[in-house]
């Protein structure tokens, strides 16, 4: 099995995000090291258009066998586009594609190697096309609302406001940490979702979007709690 880490340069909200120091070392280093420690992968490949990211990735044990194409380096390229390109290039340079592969995001320092091992096992057990890392919504999404043009609340499910929290079904969302794929099915569909998608549930402490400085600080706090 191989792991693919998509790590484009040019982050706008947090400049240099993928290699910014996170509690002492580049944040991408944690993802690379956890992938290697899991023992699952024959190779951990970083897909990047940035020389500094490439050098950092190699320093921590990943490979960068080719540079990401220009068309997959802009703001409109999807994760699926990048993964498909890596698989195509991987075969072009003479490798045989594995039956399954993993996509790991570079800013997921809270994931532990055992999460990857257990998720890989779950993919096999469920025989899903895709297995997504997921986390429960901490507040019932059934009680969410929008604001109309005048700023007034408009409930999405008015009937749920009178129900007890424990009577509302749990809902989940993509944790943005990793995906495991059946390679053949991915190449047919070229999407990170399918009608045959399973979920590997993560503890809320292991999940943190990192889109701004507050997110970054929260991720550091969670990491310290998980690893104290």
PDB file of C-alpha atoms in Angstrom:
ATOM      1  CA  UNK A   1       0.000   0.000   0.000  1.00  0.00           C
ATOM      2  CA  UNK A   2       1.110   3.585  -0.576  1.00  0.00           C
ATOM      3  CA  UNK A   3       0.223   6.805   1.200  1.00  0.00           C
ATOM      4  CA  UNK A   4      -0.221  10.058  -0.705  1.00  0.00           C
ATOM      5  CA  UNK A   5       0.096  13.406   1.069  1.00  0.00           C
ATOM      6  CA  UNK A   6      -1.179  16.360  -1.029  1.00  0.00           C
ATOM      7  CA  UNK A   7       0.806  19.409   0.070  1.00  0.00           C
ATOM      8  CA  UNK A   8       0.497  22.370  -2.257  1.00  0.00           C
ATOM      9  CA  UNK A   9       2.509  25.502  -1.622  1.00  0.00           C
ATOM     10  CA  UNK A  10       1.061  29.000  -1.536  1.00  0.00           C
ATOM     11  CA  UNK A  11      -1.398  28.795   1.364  1.00  0.00           C
ATOM     12  CA  UNK A  12      -3.106  32.173   1.626  1.00  0.00           C
ATOM     13  CA  UNK A  13      -4.790  32.102   5.053  1.00  0.00           C
ATOM     14  CA  UNK A  14      -1.734  30.698   6.856  1.00  0.00           C
ATOM     15  CA  UNK A  15       1.393  31.382   4.759  1.00  0.00           C
ATOM     16  CA  UNK A  16       3.676  28.347   4.519  1.00  0.00           C
ATOM     17  CA  UNK A  17       1.108  26.301   6.425  1.00  0.00           C
ATOM     18  CA  UNK A  18       2.267  22.833   5.411  1.00  0.00           C
ATOM     19  CA  UNK A  19       5.819  23.319   6.717  1.00  0.00           C
ATOM     20  CA  UNK A  20       5.187  25.894   9.425  1.00  0.00           C
ATOM     21  CA  UNK A  21       6.719  24.856  12.785  1.00  0.00           C
ATOM     22  CA  UNK A  22       4.190  23.074  14.975  1.00  0.00           C
ATOM     23  CA  UNK A  23       5.522  22.595  18.499  1.00  0.00           C
ATOM     24  CA  UNK A  24       9.078  22.364  17.263  1.00  0.00           C
ATOM     25  CA  UNK A  25       8.971  20.813  13.800  1.00  0.00           C
ATOM     26  CA  UNK A  26       7.175  21.282  10.469  1.00  0.00           C
ATOM     27  CA  UNK A  27       3.551  20.259  10.732  1.00  0.00           C
ATOM     28  CA  UNK A  28       3.812  17.940   7.712  1.00  0.00           C
ATOM     29  CA  UNK A  29       6.509  15.990   9.577  1.00  0.00           C
ATOM     30  CA  UNK A  30       3.907  14.580  11.979  1.00  0.00           C
ATOM     31  CA  UNK A  31       1.807  13.182   9.143  1.00  0.00           C
ATOM     32  CA  UNK A  32       4.850  11.632   7.455  1.00  0.00           C
ATOM     33  CA  UNK A  33       6.192  10.131  10.672  1.00  0.00           C
ATOM     34  CA  UNK A  34       2.822   8.696  11.705  1.00  0.00           C
ATOM     35  CA  UNK A  35       2.399   7.115   8.277  1.00  0.00           C
ATOM     36  CA  UNK A  36       5.840   5.523   8.528  1.00  0.00           C
ATOM     37  CA  UNK A  37       5.309   4.376  12.121  1.00  0.00           C
ATOM     38  CA  UNK A  38       2.054   2.652  11.161  1.00  0.00           C
ATOM     39  CA  UNK A  39       4.005   0.094   9.127  1.00  0.00           C
ATOM     40  CA  UNK A  40       1.235   0.051   6.523  1.00  0.00           C
ATOM     41  CA  UNK A  41       2.942   1.708   3.608  1.00  0.00           C
ATOM     42  CA  UNK A  42       5.660   0.661   1.193  1.00  0.00           C
ATOM     43  CA  UNK A  43       6.091   4.316   0.294  1.00  0.00           C
ATOM     44  CA  UNK A  44       4.863   7.660   1.580  1.00  0.00           C
ATOM     45  CA  UNK A  45       4.590  10.046  -1.372  1.00  0.00           C
ATOM     46  CA  UNK A  46       4.213  13.808  -1.067  1.00  0.00           C
ATOM     47  CA  UNK A  47       2.583  15.579  -3.999  1.00  0.00           C
ATOM     48  CA  UNK A  48       3.739  19.180  -4.103  1.00  0.00           C
ATOM     49  CA  UNK A  49       4.619  22.044  -6.412  1.00  0.00           C
ATOM     50  CA  UNK A  50       6.866  23.655  -3.808  1.00  0.00           C
ATOM     51  CA  UNK A  51      10.606  22.965  -3.538  1.00  0.00           C
ATOM     52  CA  UNK A  52      10.822  23.781   0.172  1.00  0.00           C
ATOM     53  CA  UNK A  53       7.937  21.418   0.974  1.00  0.00           C
ATOM     54  CA  UNK A  54       9.625  18.721  -1.128  1.00  0.00           C
ATOM     55  CA  UNK A  55      12.937  19.117   0.712  1.00  0.00           C
ATOM     56  CA  UNK A  56      11.191  19.031   4.093  1.00  0.00           C
ATOM     57  CA  UNK A  57       9.201  15.924   3.120  1.00  0.00           C
ATOM     58  CA  UNK A  58      12.332  14.058   2.057  1.00  0.00           C
ATOM     59  CA  UNK A  59      14.104  15.114   5.259  1.00  0.00           C
ATOM     60  CA  UNK A  60      11.415  13.365   7.315  1.00  0.00           C
ATOM     61  CA  UNK A  61      11.337  10.172   5.287  1.00  0.00           C
ATOM     62  CA  UNK A  62       8.807  10.701   2.497  1.00  0.00           C
ATOM     63  CA  UNK A  63       9.512  10.509  -1.216  1.00  0.00           C
ATOM     64  CA  UNK A  64       8.798  13.138  -3.857  1.00  0.00           C
ATOM     65  CA  UNK A  65       9.283  11.205  -7.098  1.00  0.00           C
ATOM     66  CA  UNK A  66       7.722  13.898  -9.287  1.00  0.00           C
ATOM     67  CA  UNK A  67       6.558  17.501  -9.099  1.00  0.00           C
ATOM     68  CA  UNK A  68       2.862  18.253  -9.129  1.00  0.00           C
ATOM     69  CA  UNK A  69       1.638  19.604 -12.470  1.00  0.00           C
ATOM     70  CA  UNK A  70       0.701  23.246 -12.883  1.00  0.00           C
ATOM     71  CA  UNK A  71      -2.935  22.397 -13.619  1.00  0.00           C
ATOM     72  CA  UNK A  72      -3.254  20.637 -10.267  1.00  0.00           C
ATOM     73  CA  UNK A  73      -1.487  23.375  -8.323  1.00  0.00           C
ATOM     74  CA  UNK A  74      -4.127  26.093  -8.456  1.00  0.00           C
ATOM     75  CA  UNK A  75      -7.053  26.825  -6.139  1.00  0.00           C
ATOM     76  CA  UNK A  76      -9.477  24.828  -8.281  1.00  0.00           C
ATOM     77  CA  UNK A  77      -7.750  21.442  -8.282  1.00  0.00           C
ATOM     78  CA  UNK A  78      -9.543  18.901  -6.125  1.00  0.00           C
ATOM     79  CA  UNK A  79      -8.035  16.243  -3.898  1.00  0.00           C
ATOM     80  CA  UNK A  80      -9.304  13.621  -6.343  1.00  0.00           C
ATOM     81  CA  UNK A  81      -7.506  15.393  -9.219  1.00  0.00           C
ATOM     82  CA  UNK A  82      -4.243  15.305  -7.293  1.00  0.00           C
ATOM     83  CA  UNK A  83      -4.602  11.657  -6.271  1.00  0.00           C
ATOM     84  CA  UNK A  84      -5.404  10.579  -9.823  1.00  0.00           C
ATOM     85  CA  UNK A  85      -2.317  12.391 -11.085  1.00  0.00           C
ATOM     86  CA  UNK A  86      -0.074  10.710  -8.517  1.00  0.00           C
ATOM     87  CA  UNK A  87      -1.401   7.247  -9.395  1.00  0.00           C
ATOM     88  CA  UNK A  88      -0.899   7.935 -13.101  1.00  0.00           C
ATOM     89  CA  UNK A  89       2.672   9.142 -12.582  1.00  0.00           C
ATOM     90  CA  UNK A  90       3.376   6.248 -10.221  1.00  0.00           C
ATOM     91  CA  UNK A  91       2.583   3.743 -12.960  1.00  0.00           C
ATOM     92  CA  UNK A  92       4.370   5.815 -15.612  1.00  0.00           C
ATOM     93  CA  UNK A  93       7.686   5.484 -13.758  1.00  0.00           C
ATOM     94  CA  UNK A  94       7.285   1.722 -13.590  1.00  0.00           C
ATOM     95  CA  UNK A  95       5.458   0.891 -10.363  1.00  0.00           C
ATOM     96  CA  UNK A  96       2.496  -1.471  -9.989  1.00  0.00           C
ATOM     97  CA  UNK A  97      -0.482   0.097  -8.260  1.00  0.00           C
ATOM     98  CA  UNK A  98      -1.481  -1.456  -4.921  1.00  0.00           C
ATOM     99  CA  UNK A  99      -4.999  -2.734  -4.330  1.00  0.00           C
ATOM    100  CA  UNK A 100      -5.602   0.031  -1.795  1.00  0.00           C
ATOM    101  CA  UNK A 101      -4.031   3.382  -1.002  1.00  0.00           C
ATOM    102  CA  UNK A 102      -4.386   6.164   1.533  1.00  0.00           C
ATOM    103  CA  UNK A 103      -4.633   9.934   1.269  1.00  0.00           C
ATOM    104  CA  UNK A 104      -3.309  11.767   4.324  1.00  0.00           C
ATOM    105  CA  UNK A 105      -3.628  15.495   4.765  1.00  0.00           C
ATOM    106  CA  UNK A 106      -0.411  17.289   5.768  1.00  0.00           C
ATOM    107  CA  UNK A 107      -1.978  19.284   8.603  1.00  0.00           C
ATOM    108  CA  UNK A 108      -3.249  16.332  10.662  1.00  0.00           C
ATOM    109  CA  UNK A 109      -0.752  16.075  13.527  1.00  0.00           C
ATOM    110  CA  UNK A 110      -3.373  14.733  15.947  1.00  0.00           C
ATOM    111  CA  UNK A 111      -3.742  11.374  14.194  1.00  0.00           C
ATOM    112  CA  UNK A 112      -1.870   8.423  15.711  1.00  0.00           C
ATOM    113  CA  UNK A 113      -0.391   5.481  13.756  1.00  0.00           C
ATOM    114  CA  UNK A 114      -2.914   3.074  15.301  1.00  0.00           C
ATOM    115  CA  UNK A 115      -5.741   5.126  13.780  1.00  0.00           C
ATOM    116  CA  UNK A 116      -4.320   4.390  10.343  1.00  0.00           C
ATOM    117  CA  UNK A 117      -3.873   0.694  11.109  1.00  0.00           C
ATOM    118  CA  UNK A 118      -7.425   0.348  12.432  1.00  0.00           C
ATOM    119  CA  UNK A 119      -8.899   2.334   9.546  1.00  0.00           C
ATOM    120  CA  UNK A 120      -7.107   0.103   7.035  1.00  0.00           C
ATOM    121  CA  UNK A 121      -8.587  -2.966   8.726  1.00  0.00           C
ATOM    122  CA  UNK A 122     -12.050  -1.395   8.659  1.00  0.00           C
ATOM    123  CA  UNK A 123     -11.801  -0.780   4.904  1.00  0.00           C
ATOM    124  CA  UNK A 124     -11.184  -4.499   4.372  1.00  0.00           C
ATOM    125  CA  UNK A 125     -13.962  -5.578   6.730  1.00  0.00           C
ATOM    126  CA  UNK A 126     -16.587  -3.277   5.216  1.00  0.00           C
ATOM    127  CA  UNK A 127     -15.430  -3.838   1.608  1.00  0.00           C
ATOM    128  CA  UNK A 128     -16.171  -0.177   1.002  1.00  0.00           C
ATOM    129  CA  UNK A 129     -14.859   1.753  -1.992  1.00  0.00           C
ATOM    130  CA  UNK A 130     -13.779   4.571   0.313  1.00  0.00           C
ATOM    131  CA  UNK A 131     -13.290   4.940   4.046  1.00  0.00           C
ATOM    132  CA  UNK A 132     -13.357   8.500   5.354  1.00  0.00           C
ATOM    133  CA  UNK A 133     -12.118   9.784   8.709  1.00  0.00           C
ATOM    134  CA  UNK A 134     -15.140  11.249  10.473  1.00  0.00           C
ATOM    135  CA  UNK A 135     -16.211  12.896  13.711  1.00  0.00           C
ATOM    136  CA  UNK A 136     -19.547  13.442  15.386  1.00  0.00           C
ATOM    137  CA  UNK A 137     -21.161  16.889  15.351  1.00  0.00           C
ATOM    138  CA  UNK A 138     -20.786  18.137  18.910  1.00  0.00           C
ATOM    139  CA  UNK A 139     -24.163  19.906  18.752  1.00  0.00           C
ATOM    140  CA  UNK A 140     -27.318  18.489  17.104  1.00  0.00           C
ATOM    141  CA  UNK A 141     -27.268  19.692  13.509  1.00  0.00           C
ATOM    142  CA  UNK A 142     -31.060  19.299  13.439  1.00  0.00           C
ATOM    143  CA  UNK A 143     -31.222  22.474  15.533  1.00  0.00           C
ATOM    144  CA  UNK A 144     -29.179  24.558  13.112  1.00  0.00           C
ATOM    145  CA  UNK A 145     -30.597  27.669  11.509  1.00  0.00           C
ATOM    146  CA  UNK A 146     -29.925  30.258   8.857  1.00  0.00           C
ATOM    147  CA  UNK A 147     -30.266  34.013   9.009  1.00  0.00           C
ATOM    148  CA  UNK A 148     -32.506  35.598   6.404  1.00  0.00           C
ATOM    149  CA  UNK A 149     -31.813  38.888   4.641  1.00  0.00           C
ATOM    150  CA  UNK A 150     -33.201  40.862   7.578  1.00  0.00           C
ATOM    151  CA  UNK A 151     -31.074  38.955  10.083  1.00  0.00           C
ATOM    152  CA  UNK A 152     -33.925  36.884  11.543  1.00  0.00           C
ATOM    153  CA  UNK A 153     -33.507  33.227  12.462  1.00  0.00           C
ATOM    154  CA  UNK A 154     -34.951  30.595  10.118  1.00  0.00           C
ATOM    155  CA  UNK A 155     -34.848  27.071  11.534  1.00  0.00           C
ATOM    156  CA  UNK A 156     -33.800  24.242   9.224  1.00  0.00           C
ATOM    157  CA  UNK A 157     -35.919  21.716  11.135  1.00  0.00           C
ATOM    158  CA  UNK A 158     -38.482  23.556  13.282  1.00  0.00           C
ATOM    159  CA  UNK A 159     -39.929  20.238  14.446  1.00  0.00           C
ATOM    160  CA  UNK A 160     -36.610  19.318  16.083  1.00  0.00           C
ATOM    161  CA  UNK A 161     -36.505  22.315  18.425  1.00  0.00           C
ATOM    162  CA  UNK A 162     -38.991  20.709  20.814  1.00  0.00           C
ATOM    163  CA  UNK A 163     -37.313  17.300  20.880  1.00  0.00           C
ATOM    164  CA  UNK A 164     -34.864  16.214  23.553  1.00  0.00           C
ATOM    165  CA  UNK A 165     -31.230  16.101  22.448  1.00  0.00           C
ATOM    166  CA  UNK A 166     -31.026  12.376  23.205  1.00  0.00           C
ATOM    167  CA  UNK A 167     -33.947  11.739  20.845  1.00  0.00           C
ATOM    168  CA  UNK A 168     -32.152  13.293  17.880  1.00  0.00           C
ATOM    169  CA  UNK A 169     -30.061  10.989  15.713  1.00  0.00           C
ATOM    170  CA  UNK A 170     -26.299  11.523  15.819  1.00  0.00           C
ATOM    171  CA  UNK A 171     -24.795  13.107  12.721  1.00  0.00           C
ATOM    172  CA  UNK A 172     -21.194  13.124  11.549  1.00  0.00           C
ATOM    173  CA  UNK A 173     -18.895  15.019   9.202  1.00  0.00           C
ATOM    174  CA  UNK A 174     -15.635  14.504   7.344  1.00  0.00           C
ATOM    175  CA  UNK A 175     -12.776  14.993   9.809  1.00  0.00           C
ATOM    176  CA  UNK A 176     -10.389  16.159   7.083  1.00  0.00           C
ATOM    177  CA  UNK A 177      -7.594  13.831   8.244  1.00  0.00           C
ATOM    178  CA  UNK A 178      -7.384  10.864   5.868  1.00  0.00           C
ATOM    179  CA  UNK A 179      -9.142   8.611   3.358  1.00  0.00           C
ATOM    180  CA  UNK A 180      -8.495   4.984   2.435  1.00  0.00           C
ATOM    181  CA  UNK A 181      -9.409   3.877  -1.078  1.00  0.00           C
ATOM    182  CA  UNK A 182      -9.962   0.785  -3.135  1.00  0.00           C
ATOM    183  CA  UNK A 183      -7.618   1.758  -5.974  1.00  0.00           C
ATOM    184  CA  UNK A 184      -9.606   0.183  -8.801  1.00  0.00           C
ATOM    185  CA  UNK A 185     -12.853   1.808  -7.687  1.00  0.00           C
ATOM    186  CA  UNK A 186     -11.164   5.187  -7.228  1.00  0.00           C
ATOM    187  CA  UNK A 187      -9.751   5.140 -10.766  1.00  0.00           C
ATOM    188  CA  UNK A 188     -13.205   4.370 -12.129  1.00  0.00           C
ATOM    189  CA  UNK A 189     -14.980   7.134 -10.180  1.00  0.00           C
ATOM    190  CA  UNK A 190     -12.152   9.606  -9.436  1.00  0.00           C
ATOM    191  CA  UNK A 191     -13.932  11.010  -6.430  1.00  0.00           C
ATOM    192  CA  UNK A 192     -13.316  10.913  -2.685  1.00  0.00           C
ATOM    193  CA  UNK A 193     -16.954   9.920  -2.115  1.00  0.00           C
ATOM    194  CA  UNK A 194     -19.075   7.099  -3.448  1.00  0.00           C
ATOM    195  CA  UNK A 195     -22.340   5.323  -2.648  1.00  0.00           C
ATOM    196  CA  UNK A 196     -20.199   2.696  -0.934  1.00  0.00           C
ATOM    197  CA  UNK A 197     -18.356   4.874   1.592  1.00  0.00           C
ATOM    198  CA  UNK A 198     -17.621   3.811   5.165  1.00  0.00           C
ATOM    199  CA  UNK A 199     -16.467   6.001   8.073  1.00  0.00           C
ATOM    200  CA  UNK A 200     -13.743   5.637  10.658  1.00  0.00           C
ATOM    201  CA  UNK A 201     -14.831   7.621  13.690  1.00  0.00           C
ATOM    202  CA  UNK A 202     -12.277   9.773  15.488  1.00  0.00           C
ATOM    203  CA  UNK A 203     -12.429  11.261  18.957  1.00  0.00           C
ATOM    204  CA  UNK A 204     -13.154  14.996  18.846  1.00  0.00           C
ATOM    205  CA  UNK A 205      -9.788  15.644  20.484  1.00  0.00           C
ATOM    206  CA  UNK A 206      -8.057  14.280  17.362  1.00  0.00           C
ATOM    207  CA  UNK A 207      -9.875  16.581  14.951  1.00  0.00           C
ATOM    208  CA  UNK A 208      -9.097  20.217  14.245  1.00  0.00           C
ATOM    209  CA  UNK A 209      -9.477  22.210  11.035  1.00  0.00           C
ATOM    210  CA  UNK A 210      -6.517  24.558  10.723  1.00  0.00           C
ATOM    211  CA  UNK A 211      -7.586  27.577   8.696  1.00  0.00           C
ATOM    212  CA  UNK A 212      -6.509  30.478  10.921  1.00  0.00           C
ATOM    213  CA  UNK A 213      -4.305  31.354  13.882  1.00  0.00           C
ATOM    214  CA  UNK A 214      -6.916  30.366  16.468  1.00  0.00           C
ATOM    215  CA  UNK A 215      -7.264  26.945  14.824  1.00  0.00           C
ATOM    216  CA  UNK A 216      -3.492  26.541  14.961  1.00  0.00           C
ATOM    217  CA  UNK A 217      -3.358  27.277  18.694  1.00  0.00           C
ATOM    218  CA  UNK A 218      -6.241  24.891  19.375  1.00  0.00           C
ATOM    219  CA  UNK A 219      -4.458  22.147  17.440  1.00  0.00           C
ATOM    220  CA  UNK A 220      -1.321  22.666  19.519  1.00  0.00           C
ATOM    221  CA  UNK A 221      -3.332  22.485  22.742  1.00  0.00           C
ATOM    222  CA  UNK A 222      -5.052  19.282  21.617  1.00  0.00           C
ATOM    223  CA  UNK A 223      -1.715  17.760  20.630  1.00  0.00           C
ATOM    224  CA  UNK A 224      -0.292  18.505  24.059  1.00  0.00           C
ATOM    225  CA  UNK A 225      -3.327  16.963  25.739  1.00  0.00           C
ATOM    226  CA  UNK A 226      -3.093  13.833  23.605  1.00  0.00           C
ATOM    227  CA  UNK A 227       0.633  13.422  24.140  1.00  0.00           C
ATOM    228  CA  UNK A 228       1.217  14.569  27.702  1.00  0.00           C
TER     229      UNK A 228
END
